[in-house]
mmCIF file of C-alpha atoms and ligand atoms in Angstrom:
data_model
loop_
_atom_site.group_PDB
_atom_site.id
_atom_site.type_symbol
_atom_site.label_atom_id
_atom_site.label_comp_id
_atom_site.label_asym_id
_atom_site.label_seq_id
_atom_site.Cartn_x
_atom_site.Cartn_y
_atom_site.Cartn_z
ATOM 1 C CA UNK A 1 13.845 4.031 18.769
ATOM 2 C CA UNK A 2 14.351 7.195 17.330
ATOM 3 C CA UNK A 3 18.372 6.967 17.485
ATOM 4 C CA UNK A 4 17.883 3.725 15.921
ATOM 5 C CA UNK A 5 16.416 4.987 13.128
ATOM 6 C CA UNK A 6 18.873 8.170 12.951
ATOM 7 C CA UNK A 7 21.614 5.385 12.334
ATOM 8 C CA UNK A 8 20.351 2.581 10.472
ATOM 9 C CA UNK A 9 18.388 4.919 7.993
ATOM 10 C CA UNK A 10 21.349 6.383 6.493
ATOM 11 C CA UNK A 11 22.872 3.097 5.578
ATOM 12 C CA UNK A 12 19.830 2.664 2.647
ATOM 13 C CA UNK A 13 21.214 4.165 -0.908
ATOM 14 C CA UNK A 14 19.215 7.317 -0.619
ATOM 15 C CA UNK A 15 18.138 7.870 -4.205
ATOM 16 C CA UNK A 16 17.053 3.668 -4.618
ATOM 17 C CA UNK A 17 14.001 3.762 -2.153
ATOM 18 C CA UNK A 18 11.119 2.184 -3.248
ATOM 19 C CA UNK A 19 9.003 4.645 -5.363
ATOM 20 C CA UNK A 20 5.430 2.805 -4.265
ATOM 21 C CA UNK A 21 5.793 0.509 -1.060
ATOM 22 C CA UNK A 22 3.317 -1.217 -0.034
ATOM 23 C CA UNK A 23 1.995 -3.254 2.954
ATOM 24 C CA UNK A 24 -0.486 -6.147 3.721
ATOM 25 C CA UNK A 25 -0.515 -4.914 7.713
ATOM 26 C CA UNK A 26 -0.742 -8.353 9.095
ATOM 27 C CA UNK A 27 -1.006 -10.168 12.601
ATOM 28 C CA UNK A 28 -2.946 -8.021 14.657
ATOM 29 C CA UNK A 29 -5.107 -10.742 15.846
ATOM 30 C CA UNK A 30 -2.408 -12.452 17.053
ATOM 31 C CA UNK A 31 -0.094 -10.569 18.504
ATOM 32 C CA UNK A 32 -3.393 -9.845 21.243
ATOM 33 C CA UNK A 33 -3.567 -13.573 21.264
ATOM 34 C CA UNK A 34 -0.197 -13.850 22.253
ATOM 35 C CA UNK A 35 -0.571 -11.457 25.271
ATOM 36 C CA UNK A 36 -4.198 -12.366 26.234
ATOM 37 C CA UNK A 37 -5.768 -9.267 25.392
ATOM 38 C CA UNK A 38 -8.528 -8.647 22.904
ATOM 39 C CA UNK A 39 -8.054 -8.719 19.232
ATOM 40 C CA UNK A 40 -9.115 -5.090 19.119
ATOM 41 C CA UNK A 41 -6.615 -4.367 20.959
ATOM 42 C CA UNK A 42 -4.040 -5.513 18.504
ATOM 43 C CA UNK A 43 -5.399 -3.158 15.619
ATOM 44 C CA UNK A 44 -5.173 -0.207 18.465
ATOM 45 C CA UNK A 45 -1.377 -1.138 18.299
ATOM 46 C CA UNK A 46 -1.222 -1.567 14.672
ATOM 47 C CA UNK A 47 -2.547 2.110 14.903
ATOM 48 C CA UNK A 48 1.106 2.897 16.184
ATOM 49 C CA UNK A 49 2.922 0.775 13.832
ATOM 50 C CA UNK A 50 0.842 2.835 10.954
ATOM 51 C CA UNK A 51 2.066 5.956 12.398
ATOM 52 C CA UNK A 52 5.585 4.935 12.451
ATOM 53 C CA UNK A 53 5.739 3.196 8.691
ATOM 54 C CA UNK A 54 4.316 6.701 7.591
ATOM 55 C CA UNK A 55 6.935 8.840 9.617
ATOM 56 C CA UNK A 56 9.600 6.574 8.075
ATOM 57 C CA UNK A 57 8.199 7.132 4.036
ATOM 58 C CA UNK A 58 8.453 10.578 4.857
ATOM 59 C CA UNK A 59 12.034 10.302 6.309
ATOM 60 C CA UNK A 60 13.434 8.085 3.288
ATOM 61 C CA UNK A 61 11.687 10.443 0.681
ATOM 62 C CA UNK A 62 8.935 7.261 -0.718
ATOM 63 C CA UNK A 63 6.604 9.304 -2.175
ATOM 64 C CA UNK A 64 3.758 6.874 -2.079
ATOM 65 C CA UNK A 65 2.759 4.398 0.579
ATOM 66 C CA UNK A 66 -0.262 1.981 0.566
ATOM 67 C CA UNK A 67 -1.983 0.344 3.146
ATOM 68 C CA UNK A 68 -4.514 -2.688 3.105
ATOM 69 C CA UNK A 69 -6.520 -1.743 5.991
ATOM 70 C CA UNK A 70 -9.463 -3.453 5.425
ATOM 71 C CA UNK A 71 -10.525 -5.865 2.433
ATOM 72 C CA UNK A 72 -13.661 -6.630 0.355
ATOM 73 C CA UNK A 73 -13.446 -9.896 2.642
ATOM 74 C CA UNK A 74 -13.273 -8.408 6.103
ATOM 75 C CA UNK A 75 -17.126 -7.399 6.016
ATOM 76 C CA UNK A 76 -17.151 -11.310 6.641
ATOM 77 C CA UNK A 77 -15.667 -10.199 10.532
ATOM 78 C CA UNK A 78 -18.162 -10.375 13.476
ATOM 79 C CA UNK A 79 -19.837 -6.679 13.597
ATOM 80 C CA UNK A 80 -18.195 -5.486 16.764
ATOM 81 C CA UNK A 81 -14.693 -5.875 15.041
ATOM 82 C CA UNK A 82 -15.608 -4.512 12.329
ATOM 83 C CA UNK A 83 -17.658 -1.353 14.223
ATOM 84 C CA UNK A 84 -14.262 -1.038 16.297
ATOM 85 C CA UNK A 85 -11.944 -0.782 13.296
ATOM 86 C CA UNK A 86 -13.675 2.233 12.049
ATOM 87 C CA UNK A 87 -13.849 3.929 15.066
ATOM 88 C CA UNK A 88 -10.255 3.236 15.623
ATOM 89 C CA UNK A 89 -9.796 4.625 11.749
ATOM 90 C CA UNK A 90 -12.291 7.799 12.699
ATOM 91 C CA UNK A 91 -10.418 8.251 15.714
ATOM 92 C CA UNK A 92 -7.182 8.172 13.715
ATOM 93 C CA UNK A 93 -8.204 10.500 11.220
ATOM 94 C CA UNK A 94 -9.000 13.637 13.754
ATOM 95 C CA UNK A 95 -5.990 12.566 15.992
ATOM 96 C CA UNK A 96 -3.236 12.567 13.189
ATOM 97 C CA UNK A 97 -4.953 15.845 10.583
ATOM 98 C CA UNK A 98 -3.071 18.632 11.529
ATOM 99 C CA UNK A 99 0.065 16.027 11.441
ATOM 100 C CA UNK A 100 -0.752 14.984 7.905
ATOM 101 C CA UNK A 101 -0.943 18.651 6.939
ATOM 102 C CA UNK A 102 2.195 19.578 8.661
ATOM 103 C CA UNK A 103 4.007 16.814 6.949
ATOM 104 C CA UNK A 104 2.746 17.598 3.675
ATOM 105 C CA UNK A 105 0.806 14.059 3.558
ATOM 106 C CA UNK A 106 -1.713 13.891 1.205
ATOM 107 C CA UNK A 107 -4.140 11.183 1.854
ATOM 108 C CA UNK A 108 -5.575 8.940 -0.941
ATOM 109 C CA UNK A 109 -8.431 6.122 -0.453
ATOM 110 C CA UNK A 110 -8.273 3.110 -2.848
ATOM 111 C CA UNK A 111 -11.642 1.040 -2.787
ATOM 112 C CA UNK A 112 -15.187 1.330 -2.448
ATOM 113 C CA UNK A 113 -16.021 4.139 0.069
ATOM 114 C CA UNK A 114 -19.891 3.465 -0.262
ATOM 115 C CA UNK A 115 -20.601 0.857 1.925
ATOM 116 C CA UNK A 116 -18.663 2.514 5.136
ATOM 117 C CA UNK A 117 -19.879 4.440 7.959
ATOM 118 C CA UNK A 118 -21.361 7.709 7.133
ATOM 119 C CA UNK A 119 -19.760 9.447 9.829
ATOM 120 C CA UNK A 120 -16.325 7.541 7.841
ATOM 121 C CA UNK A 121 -16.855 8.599 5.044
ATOM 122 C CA UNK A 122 -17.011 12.066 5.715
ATOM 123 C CA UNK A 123 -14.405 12.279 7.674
ATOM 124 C CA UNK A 124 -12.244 10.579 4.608
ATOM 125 C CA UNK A 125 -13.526 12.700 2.046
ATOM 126 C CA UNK A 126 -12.519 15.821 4.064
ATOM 127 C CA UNK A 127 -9.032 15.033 4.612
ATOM 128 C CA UNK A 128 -8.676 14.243 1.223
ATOM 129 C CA UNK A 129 -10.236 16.846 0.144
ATOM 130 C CA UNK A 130 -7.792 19.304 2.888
ATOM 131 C CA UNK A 131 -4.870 17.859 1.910
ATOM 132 C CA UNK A 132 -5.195 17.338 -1.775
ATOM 133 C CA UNK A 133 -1.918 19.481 -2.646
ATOM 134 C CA UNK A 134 0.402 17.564 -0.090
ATOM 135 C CA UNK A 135 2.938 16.614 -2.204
ATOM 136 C CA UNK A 136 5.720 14.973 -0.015
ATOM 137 C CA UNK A 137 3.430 11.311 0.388
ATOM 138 C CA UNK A 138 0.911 9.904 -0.440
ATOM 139 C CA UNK A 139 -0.919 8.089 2.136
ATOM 140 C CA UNK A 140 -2.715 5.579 -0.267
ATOM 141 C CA UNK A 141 -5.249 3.761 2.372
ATOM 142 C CA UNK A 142 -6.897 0.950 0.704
ATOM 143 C CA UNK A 143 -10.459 0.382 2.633
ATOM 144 C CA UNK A 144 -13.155 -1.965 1.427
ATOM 145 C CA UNK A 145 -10.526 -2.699 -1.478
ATOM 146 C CA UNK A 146 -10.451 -6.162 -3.556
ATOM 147 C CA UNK A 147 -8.627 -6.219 -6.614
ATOM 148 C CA UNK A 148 -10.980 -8.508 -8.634
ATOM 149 C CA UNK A 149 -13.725 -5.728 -7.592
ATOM 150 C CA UNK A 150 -11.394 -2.740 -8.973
ATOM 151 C CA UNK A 151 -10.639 -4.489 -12.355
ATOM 152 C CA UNK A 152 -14.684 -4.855 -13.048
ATOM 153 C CA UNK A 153 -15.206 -1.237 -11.796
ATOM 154 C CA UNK A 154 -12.317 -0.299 -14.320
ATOM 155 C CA UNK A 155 -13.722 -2.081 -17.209
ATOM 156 C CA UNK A 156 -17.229 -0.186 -16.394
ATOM 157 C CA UNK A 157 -15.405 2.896 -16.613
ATOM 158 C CA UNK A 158 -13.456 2.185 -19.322
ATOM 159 C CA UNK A 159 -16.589 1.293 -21.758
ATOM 160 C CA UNK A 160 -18.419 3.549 -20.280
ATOM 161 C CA UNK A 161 -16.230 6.395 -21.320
ATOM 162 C CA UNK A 162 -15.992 4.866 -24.681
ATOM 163 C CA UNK A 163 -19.616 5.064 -24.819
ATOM 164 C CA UNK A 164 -19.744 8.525 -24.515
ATOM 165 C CA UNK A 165 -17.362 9.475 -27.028
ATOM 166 C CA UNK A 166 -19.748 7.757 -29.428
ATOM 167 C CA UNK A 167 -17.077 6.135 -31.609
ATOM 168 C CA UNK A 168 -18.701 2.925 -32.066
ATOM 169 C CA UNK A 169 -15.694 1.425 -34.345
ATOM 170 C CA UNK A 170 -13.275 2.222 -31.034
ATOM 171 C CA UNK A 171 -15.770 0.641 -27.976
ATOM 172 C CA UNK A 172 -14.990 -2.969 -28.666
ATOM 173 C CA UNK A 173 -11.465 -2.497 -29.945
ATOM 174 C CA UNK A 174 -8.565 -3.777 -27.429
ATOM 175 C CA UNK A 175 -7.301 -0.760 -24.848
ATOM 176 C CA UNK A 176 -3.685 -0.138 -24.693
ATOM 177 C CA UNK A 177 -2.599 -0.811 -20.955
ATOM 178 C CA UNK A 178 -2.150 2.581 -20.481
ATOM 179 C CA UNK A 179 -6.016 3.341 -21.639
ATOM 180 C CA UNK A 180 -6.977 0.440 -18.922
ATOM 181 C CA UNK A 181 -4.880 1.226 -15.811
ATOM 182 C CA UNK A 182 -6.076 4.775 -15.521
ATOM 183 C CA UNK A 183 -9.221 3.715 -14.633
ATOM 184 C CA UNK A 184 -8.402 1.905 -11.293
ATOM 185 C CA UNK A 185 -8.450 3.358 -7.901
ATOM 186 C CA UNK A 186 -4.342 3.907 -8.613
ATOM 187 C CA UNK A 187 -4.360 5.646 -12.140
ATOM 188 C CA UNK A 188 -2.625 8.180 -11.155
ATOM 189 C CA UNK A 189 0.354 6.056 -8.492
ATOM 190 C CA UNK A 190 3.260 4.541 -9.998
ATOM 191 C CA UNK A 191 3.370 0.822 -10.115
ATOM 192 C CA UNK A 192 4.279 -0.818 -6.745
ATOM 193 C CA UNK A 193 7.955 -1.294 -6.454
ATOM 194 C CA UNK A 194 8.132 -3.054 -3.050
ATOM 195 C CA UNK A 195 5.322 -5.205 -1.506
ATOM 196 C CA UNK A 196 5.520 -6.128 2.197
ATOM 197 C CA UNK A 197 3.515 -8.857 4.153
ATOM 198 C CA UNK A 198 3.574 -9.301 7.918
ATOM 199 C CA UNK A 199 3.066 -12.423 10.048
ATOM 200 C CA UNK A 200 4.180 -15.244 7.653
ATOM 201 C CA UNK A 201 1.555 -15.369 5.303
ATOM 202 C CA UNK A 202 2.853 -15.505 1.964
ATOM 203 C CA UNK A 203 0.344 -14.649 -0.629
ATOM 204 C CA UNK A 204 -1.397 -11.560 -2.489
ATOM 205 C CA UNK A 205 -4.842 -12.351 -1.134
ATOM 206 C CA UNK A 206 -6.887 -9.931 -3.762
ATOM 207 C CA UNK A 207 -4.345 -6.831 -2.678
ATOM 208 C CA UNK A 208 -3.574 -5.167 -5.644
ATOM 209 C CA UNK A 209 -2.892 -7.797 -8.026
ATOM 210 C CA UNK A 210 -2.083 -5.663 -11.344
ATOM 211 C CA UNK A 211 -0.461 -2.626 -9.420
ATOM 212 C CA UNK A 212 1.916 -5.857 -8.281
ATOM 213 C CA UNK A 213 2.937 -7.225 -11.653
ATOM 214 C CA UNK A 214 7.002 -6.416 -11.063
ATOM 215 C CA UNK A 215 6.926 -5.813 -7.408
ATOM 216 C CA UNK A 216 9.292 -7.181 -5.205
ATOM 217 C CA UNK A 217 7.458 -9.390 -2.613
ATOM 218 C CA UNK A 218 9.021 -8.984 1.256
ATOM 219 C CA UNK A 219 7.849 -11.497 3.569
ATOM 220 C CA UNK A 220 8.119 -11.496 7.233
ATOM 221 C CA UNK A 221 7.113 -13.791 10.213
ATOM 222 C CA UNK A 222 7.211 -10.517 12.190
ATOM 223 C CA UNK A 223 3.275 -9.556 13.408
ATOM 224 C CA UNK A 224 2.136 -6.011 12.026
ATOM 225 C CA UNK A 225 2.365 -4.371 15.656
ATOM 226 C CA UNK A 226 6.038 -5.264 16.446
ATOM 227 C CA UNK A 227 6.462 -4.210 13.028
ATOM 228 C CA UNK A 228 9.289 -1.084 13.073
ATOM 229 C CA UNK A 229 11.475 1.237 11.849
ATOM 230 C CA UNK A 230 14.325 -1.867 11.854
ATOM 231 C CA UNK A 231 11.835 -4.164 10.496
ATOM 232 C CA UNK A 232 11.562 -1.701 7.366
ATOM 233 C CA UNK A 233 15.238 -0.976 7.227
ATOM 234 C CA UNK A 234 15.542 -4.764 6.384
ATOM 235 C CA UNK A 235 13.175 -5.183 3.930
ATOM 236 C CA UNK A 236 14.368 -1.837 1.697
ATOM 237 C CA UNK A 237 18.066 -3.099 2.329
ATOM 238 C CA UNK A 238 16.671 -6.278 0.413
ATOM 239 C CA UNK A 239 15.293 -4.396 -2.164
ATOM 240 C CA UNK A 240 18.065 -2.458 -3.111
ATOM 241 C CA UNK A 241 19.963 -5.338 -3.146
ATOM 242 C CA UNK A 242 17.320 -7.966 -5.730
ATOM 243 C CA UNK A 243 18.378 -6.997 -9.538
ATOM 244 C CA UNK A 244 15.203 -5.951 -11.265
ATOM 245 C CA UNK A 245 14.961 -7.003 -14.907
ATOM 246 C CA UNK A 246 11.437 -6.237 -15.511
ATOM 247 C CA UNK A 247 11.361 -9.337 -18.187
ATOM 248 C CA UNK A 248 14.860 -7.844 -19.974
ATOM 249 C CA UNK A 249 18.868 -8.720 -19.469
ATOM 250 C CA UNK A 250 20.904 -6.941 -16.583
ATOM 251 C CA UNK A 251 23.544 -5.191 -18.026
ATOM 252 C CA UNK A 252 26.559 -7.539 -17.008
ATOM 253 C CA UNK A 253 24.931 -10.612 -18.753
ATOM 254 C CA UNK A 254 24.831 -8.382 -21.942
ATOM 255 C CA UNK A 255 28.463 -7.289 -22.241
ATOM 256 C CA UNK A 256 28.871 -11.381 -21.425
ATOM 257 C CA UNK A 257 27.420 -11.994 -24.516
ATOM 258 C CA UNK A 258 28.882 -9.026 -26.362
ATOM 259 C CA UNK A 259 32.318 -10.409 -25.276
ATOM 260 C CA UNK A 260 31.432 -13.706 -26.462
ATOM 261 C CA UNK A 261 30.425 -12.786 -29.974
ATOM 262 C CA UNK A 262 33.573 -10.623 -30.340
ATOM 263 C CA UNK A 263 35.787 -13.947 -29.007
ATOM 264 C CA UNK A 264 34.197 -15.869 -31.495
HETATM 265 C C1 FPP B 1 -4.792 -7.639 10.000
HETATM 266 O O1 FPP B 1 -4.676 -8.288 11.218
HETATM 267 C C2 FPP B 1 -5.221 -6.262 10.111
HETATM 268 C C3 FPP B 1 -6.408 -5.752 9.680
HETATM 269 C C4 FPP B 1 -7.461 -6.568 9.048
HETATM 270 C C5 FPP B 1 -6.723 -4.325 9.837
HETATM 271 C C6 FPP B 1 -5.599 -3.351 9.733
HETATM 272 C C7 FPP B 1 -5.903 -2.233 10.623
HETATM 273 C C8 FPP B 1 -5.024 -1.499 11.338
HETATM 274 C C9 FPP B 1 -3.557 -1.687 11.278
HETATM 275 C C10 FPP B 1 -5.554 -0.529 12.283
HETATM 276 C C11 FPP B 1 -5.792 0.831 11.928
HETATM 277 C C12 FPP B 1 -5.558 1.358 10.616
HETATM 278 C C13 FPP B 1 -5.553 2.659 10.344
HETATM 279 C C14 FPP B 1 -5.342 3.104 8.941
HETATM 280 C C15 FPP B 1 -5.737 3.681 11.362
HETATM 281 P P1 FPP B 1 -5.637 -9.512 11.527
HETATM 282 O O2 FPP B 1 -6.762 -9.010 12.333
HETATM 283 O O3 FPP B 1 -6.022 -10.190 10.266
HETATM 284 O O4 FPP B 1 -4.686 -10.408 12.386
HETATM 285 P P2 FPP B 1 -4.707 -11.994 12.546
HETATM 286 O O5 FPP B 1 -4.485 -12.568 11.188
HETATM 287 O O6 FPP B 1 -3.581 -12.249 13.467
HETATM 288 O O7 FPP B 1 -6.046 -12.343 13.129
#
């Protein structure tokens, strides 16, 4: 694999990576299906393919990568998958610090910690709180994360902090974007560039639906734990190859018309 990688990976235009990729890890459930083992499982080897994705930000220089590993919806799970994905995410955690540190990963959770395991939750807030001045990724793990839920827990925020600068002419005047967005869980990320999701579903479900306004949107038939480092060499190679116009005119359709006007 890793040869693989040392050859395809220098065939991406090194300085047009993807500045925020993201990735709706899909299709562990059935790839375990498919070879008649439990479902659990399947998240154990989506484990891998998380560790790989991550090794491959850092080896294309994208400085931020986020991961939907487990939604506002996935509570809805029977309690022994659930119970099983956080030990599999504890287990993670103590297994891969000292590589996060060595890497210079800094790890990042968007959503509502509250509601997780205690013995979670600790162990999140300590690696963020160990590697907080990693600066070559960040590992932006999105747990217990809905987007409807973030924008209400912005607006909160927002008015609340409005509310405590007293200026009662400014709380119900109309934030700039800029005013707004810093109050979600990504404030401080770049907008996603790229947006990846495995195993042939193709839509957003809740996953960062503001953060995705001018993403690109990759979608594979490919199942999360056969997803690799040639899988992600495709979907970048895309990327860099869709013009981005971000609502405006690429530049060859301007001159077009500047041509035409001076032909007239
Ligand atoms: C989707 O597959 C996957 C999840 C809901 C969880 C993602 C979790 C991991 C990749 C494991 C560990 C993560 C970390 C950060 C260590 P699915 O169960 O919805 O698959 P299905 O649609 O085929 O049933």
């Amino acid at each position: 694999v890793d040869t693989d990688k040392d050859t395809i990976f220098p065939l991406l235009k090194k300085g047009q990576v993807p500045r925020h990729l993201a990735v709706i890890m899909d299709g562990n459930g059935r790839w375990a299906n498919r070879k008649g083992l439990h479902r659990i499982e399947g998240h154990k080897a989506g484990a891998d393919s998380v560790d790989r994705i991550i090794r491959a930000c850092v080896n294309l220089e994208i400085p931020v990568l986020s991961l939907y590993a487990f939604s506002t919806e996935n509570w809805k799970r029977p309690d022994r998958e659930i119970s099983a994905l956080f030990d599999l995410l504890n287990y993670y955690l103590k297994k891969k610090f000292k590589t996060l540190i060595k890497n210079e990963i800094s790890l990042k959770i968007s959503g509502d910690i509250a509601r997780l395991p205690p013995r979670s939750r600790e162990l999140l807030k300590n690696t963020i709180e160990k590697t907080a001045n990693s600066k070559k990724l960040i590992l932006n793990l999105c747990i217990n994360y809905g987007s409807r839920d973030e924008i209400l827990m912005a607006i909160e925020k927002l008015v609340k902090k409005r509310i405590a600068m007293g200026d009662i002419k400014k709380i119900s005047s109309q934030p700039t974007w800029q005013e707004f967005e810093e109050n979600l869980y990504t404030g401080d990320l770049p907008d996603i560039d790229l947006l990846i999701r495995t195993a042939g579903e193709k839509r957003l479900s809740n996953f960062m639906l503001l953060q995705s306004a001018y993403a690109e949107l990759y979608f594979t038939d490919v199942l999360w734990p056969d997803f690799d480092e040639k899988e992600l060499f495709h979907a970048i190679d895309e990327f860099q190859k869709r013009v981005r116009k971000f609502g405006g005119l690429t530049e060859d359709v301007v001159k077009s018309d500047v041509l035409k006007n001076i032909n007239e």
